[in-house]
PDB file of C-alpha atoms in Angstrom:
ATOM      1  CA  UNK A   1       5.163 -10.409   0.263  1.00  0.00           C
ATOM      2  CA  UNK A   2       5.229 -14.071   1.161  1.00  0.00           C
ATOM      3  CA  UNK A   3       8.427 -15.966   0.460  1.00  0.00           C
ATOM      4  CA  UNK A   4       8.144 -19.723   0.099  1.00  0.00           C
ATOM      5  CA  UNK A   5      10.918 -22.294   0.376  1.00  0.00           C
ATOM      6  CA  UNK A   6      10.326 -25.941  -0.526  1.00  0.00           C
ATOM      7  CA  UNK A   7      12.321 -28.893   0.741  1.00  0.00           C
ATOM      8  CA  UNK A   8      12.095 -32.657   0.908  1.00  0.00           C
ATOM      9  CA  UNK A   9      12.478 -33.628  -2.723  1.00  0.00           C
ATOM     10  CA  UNK A  10      14.791 -36.386  -3.849  1.00  0.00           C
ATOM     11  CA  UNK A  11      15.116 -39.743  -5.525  1.00  0.00           C
ATOM     12  CA  UNK A  12      12.851 -42.594  -4.458  1.00  0.00           C
ATOM     13  CA  UNK A  13      11.892 -45.960  -5.871  1.00  0.00           C
ATOM     14  CA  UNK A  14       8.429 -46.607  -7.198  1.00  0.00           C
ATOM     15  CA  UNK A  15       6.083 -47.466  -4.354  1.00  0.00           C
ATOM     16  CA  UNK A  16       8.029 -45.355  -1.907  1.00  0.00           C
ATOM     17  CA  UNK A  17       7.107 -42.185  -0.043  1.00  0.00           C
ATOM     18  CA  UNK A  18       8.338 -38.630   0.318  1.00  0.00           C
ATOM     19  CA  UNK A  19       7.143 -35.660   2.315  1.00  0.00           C
ATOM     20  CA  UNK A  20       7.596 -32.209   0.869  1.00  0.00           C
ATOM     21  CA  UNK A  21       7.628 -29.146   3.083  1.00  0.00           C
ATOM     22  CA  UNK A  22       7.072 -25.519   2.203  1.00  0.00           C
ATOM     23  CA  UNK A  23       8.061 -22.907   4.748  1.00  0.00           C
ATOM     24  CA  UNK A  24       6.595 -19.432   4.495  1.00  0.00           C
ATOM     25  CA  UNK A  25       8.402 -16.327   5.670  1.00  0.00           C
ATOM     26  CA  UNK A  26       5.340 -14.280   6.488  1.00  0.00           C
ATOM     27  CA  UNK A  27       3.264 -14.468   9.640  1.00  0.00           C
ATOM     28  CA  UNK A  28       0.214 -13.819   7.456  1.00  0.00           C
ATOM     29  CA  UNK A  29       0.689 -17.358   6.106  1.00  0.00           C
ATOM     30  CA  UNK A  30      -2.478 -18.431   7.910  1.00  0.00           C
ATOM     31  CA  UNK A  31      -4.518 -16.084   5.712  1.00  0.00           C
ATOM     32  CA  UNK A  32      -3.486 -17.788   2.481  1.00  0.00           C
ATOM     33  CA  UNK A  33      -4.755 -20.819   0.690  1.00  0.00           C
ATOM     34  CA  UNK A  34      -1.801 -22.987  -0.290  1.00  0.00           C
ATOM     35  CA  UNK A  35      -1.233 -25.419  -3.105  1.00  0.00           C
ATOM     36  CA  UNK A  36       1.307 -27.768  -4.569  1.00  0.00           C
ATOM     37  CA  UNK A  37       1.918 -27.772  -8.303  1.00  0.00           C
ATOM     38  CA  UNK A  38       4.217 -29.888 -10.397  1.00  0.00           C
ATOM     39  CA  UNK A  39       5.753 -29.467 -13.807  1.00  0.00           C
ATOM     40  CA  UNK A  40       7.602 -31.691 -16.230  1.00  0.00           C
ATOM     41  CA  UNK A  41       9.585 -30.091 -19.070  1.00  0.00           C
ATOM     42  CA  UNK A  42       7.414 -29.738 -22.141  1.00  0.00           C
ATOM     43  CA  UNK A  43       4.164 -30.229 -20.226  1.00  0.00           C
ATOM     44  CA  UNK A  44       1.707 -27.872 -18.605  1.00  0.00           C
ATOM     45  CA  UNK A  45       1.989 -27.162 -14.915  1.00  0.00           C
ATOM     46  CA  UNK A  46      -0.479 -29.247 -12.914  1.00  0.00           C
ATOM     47  CA  UNK A  47      -2.030 -28.393  -9.580  1.00  0.00           C
ATOM     48  CA  UNK A  48      -1.851 -31.587  -7.542  1.00  0.00           C
ATOM     49  CA  UNK A  49      -3.268 -30.457  -4.209  1.00  0.00           C
ATOM     50  CA  UNK A  50      -4.624 -27.382  -2.486  1.00  0.00           C
ATOM     51  CA  UNK A  51      -5.738 -26.467   1.014  1.00  0.00           C
ATOM     52  CA  UNK A  52      -7.808 -23.558   2.260  1.00  0.00           C
ATOM     53  CA  UNK A  53      -6.481 -21.035   4.754  1.00  0.00           C
ATOM     54  CA  UNK A  54      -8.449 -22.793   7.521  1.00  0.00           C
ATOM     55  CA  UNK A  55      -7.266 -26.237   6.512  1.00  0.00           C
ATOM     56  CA  UNK A  56     -10.865 -27.430   6.327  1.00  0.00           C
ATOM     57  CA  UNK A  57     -11.095 -27.669   2.540  1.00  0.00           C
ATOM     58  CA  UNK A  58      -8.697 -29.676   0.410  1.00  0.00           C
ATOM     59  CA  UNK A  59      -8.622 -30.466  -3.272  1.00  0.00           C
ATOM     60  CA  UNK A  60      -6.653 -33.054  -5.220  1.00  0.00           C
ATOM     61  CA  UNK A  61      -5.942 -33.851  -8.826  1.00  0.00           C
ATOM     62  CA  UNK A  62      -7.430 -37.166  -9.894  1.00  0.00           C
ATOM     63  CA  UNK A  63      -3.947 -38.446 -10.640  1.00  0.00           C
ATOM     64  CA  UNK A  64      -2.922 -38.256  -6.961  1.00  0.00           C
ATOM     65  CA  UNK A  65      -6.165 -38.864  -5.060  1.00  0.00           C
ATOM     66  CA  UNK A  66      -5.742 -41.492  -2.395  1.00  0.00           C
ATOM     67  CA  UNK A  67      -1.935 -41.284  -2.574  1.00  0.00           C
ATOM     68  CA  UNK A  68      -1.073 -37.657  -1.694  1.00  0.00           C
ATOM     69  CA  UNK A  69      -2.168 -35.677   1.352  1.00  0.00           C
ATOM     70  CA  UNK A  70      -1.809 -31.940   1.812  1.00  0.00           C
ATOM     71  CA  UNK A  71      -1.749 -30.432   5.281  1.00  0.00           C
ATOM     72  CA  UNK A  72      -0.673 -27.251   7.013  1.00  0.00           C
ATOM     73  CA  UNK A  73       0.737 -26.202  10.359  1.00  0.00           C
ATOM     74  CA  UNK A  74       0.041 -22.522  10.931  1.00  0.00           C
ATOM     75  CA  UNK A  75       2.159 -22.478  14.074  1.00  0.00           C
ATOM     76  CA  UNK A  76       5.151 -23.394  11.907  1.00  0.00           C
ATOM     77  CA  UNK A  77       4.068 -21.421   8.820  1.00  0.00           C
ATOM     78  CA  UNK A  78       4.502 -24.617   6.858  1.00  0.00           C
ATOM     79  CA  UNK A  79       2.484 -26.637   4.376  1.00  0.00           C
ATOM     80  CA  UNK A  80       3.238 -30.285   3.660  1.00  0.00           C
ATOM     81  CA  UNK A  81       2.635 -32.746   0.864  1.00  0.00           C
ATOM     82  CA  UNK A  82       2.806 -36.364   1.940  1.00  0.00           C
ATOM     83  CA  UNK A  83       3.308 -38.509  -1.141  1.00  0.00           C
ATOM     84  CA  UNK A  84       2.777 -42.259  -0.879  1.00  0.00           C
ATOM     85  CA  UNK A  85       2.772 -45.076  -3.431  1.00  0.00           C
ATOM     86  CA  UNK A  86       4.862 -42.960  -5.732  1.00  0.00           C
ATOM     87  CA  UNK A  87       4.950 -43.760  -9.435  1.00  0.00           C
ATOM     88  CA  UNK A  88       7.509 -42.870 -12.107  1.00  0.00           C
ATOM     89  CA  UNK A  89       4.935 -40.513 -13.619  1.00  0.00           C
ATOM     90  CA  UNK A  90       5.061 -38.454 -10.413  1.00  0.00           C
ATOM     91  CA  UNK A  91       8.556 -37.362 -11.399  1.00  0.00           C
ATOM     92  CA  UNK A  92       8.542 -33.570 -11.709  1.00  0.00           C
ATOM     93  CA  UNK A  93       9.624 -30.329 -10.119  1.00  0.00           C
ATOM     94  CA  UNK A  94       7.183 -29.586  -7.321  1.00  0.00           C
ATOM     95  CA  UNK A  95       6.323 -26.019  -6.384  1.00  0.00           C
ATOM     96  CA  UNK A  96       4.306 -24.623  -3.525  1.00  0.00           C
ATOM     97  CA  UNK A  97       2.237 -21.506  -4.044  1.00  0.00           C
ATOM     98  CA  UNK A  98      -0.007 -19.152  -2.081  1.00  0.00           C
ATOM     99  CA  UNK A  99      -3.243 -17.420  -2.993  1.00  0.00           C
ATOM    100  CA  UNK A 100      -6.027 -15.446  -1.355  1.00  0.00           C
ATOM    101  CA  UNK A 101      -8.360 -18.415  -1.731  1.00  0.00           C
ATOM    102  CA  UNK A 102      -8.200 -22.006  -2.925  1.00  0.00           C
ATOM    103  CA  UNK A 103      -9.628 -21.099  -6.343  1.00  0.00           C
ATOM    104  CA  UNK A 104      -7.870 -17.763  -6.817  1.00  0.00           C
ATOM    105  CA  UNK A 105      -4.806 -16.991  -8.873  1.00  0.00           C
ATOM    106  CA  UNK A 106      -1.653 -18.109  -7.100  1.00  0.00           C
ATOM    107  CA  UNK A 107       0.536 -15.042  -6.673  1.00  0.00           C
ATOM    108  CA  UNK A 108       3.451 -16.347  -4.645  1.00  0.00           C
ATOM    109  CA  UNK A 109       5.713 -19.228  -5.624  1.00  0.00           C
ATOM    110  CA  UNK A 110       8.629 -21.139  -4.228  1.00  0.00           C
ATOM    111  CA  UNK A 111      11.706 -22.092  -6.207  1.00  0.00           C
ATOM    112  CA  UNK A 112      10.716 -25.726  -6.601  1.00  0.00           C
ATOM    113  CA  UNK A 113      12.100 -29.053  -5.483  1.00  0.00           C
ATOM    114  CA  UNK A 114      12.864 -32.015  -7.734  1.00  0.00           C
ATOM    115  CA  UNK A 115      11.135 -35.336  -7.134  1.00  0.00           C
ATOM    116  CA  UNK A 116      12.387 -38.304  -9.128  1.00  0.00           C
ATOM    117  CA  UNK A 117      10.709 -41.706  -8.918  1.00  0.00           C
ATOM    118  CA  UNK A 118      12.655 -44.594 -10.390  1.00  0.00           C
ATOM    119  CA  UNK A 119      10.982 -47.701 -11.752  1.00  0.00           C
TER     120      UNK A 119
END
């Protein structure tokens, strides 16, 4: 079972940047598609970015296209989310998750990291 640990969240001013990291415990990390989700209390969880196991295919929510970049380093068993031009509406708890493919159900989840963007 893959264990995922996120880091890198924090408080940033609007227009600033943050990079989230998600470290996986399992060496089979390279076999999984990975994604970043976010959730605000009272709202549905949103998938913001996903990357295939090979790293070749990526997918982004319209709300973050052109501002967020997902990437992975299989040698470090880590997936990243580079977030630029942050907006107050990006404030949420961000979770990383793993699945057998980019469109499959995400079975494994981290504990989440808070991102707060001040105006």
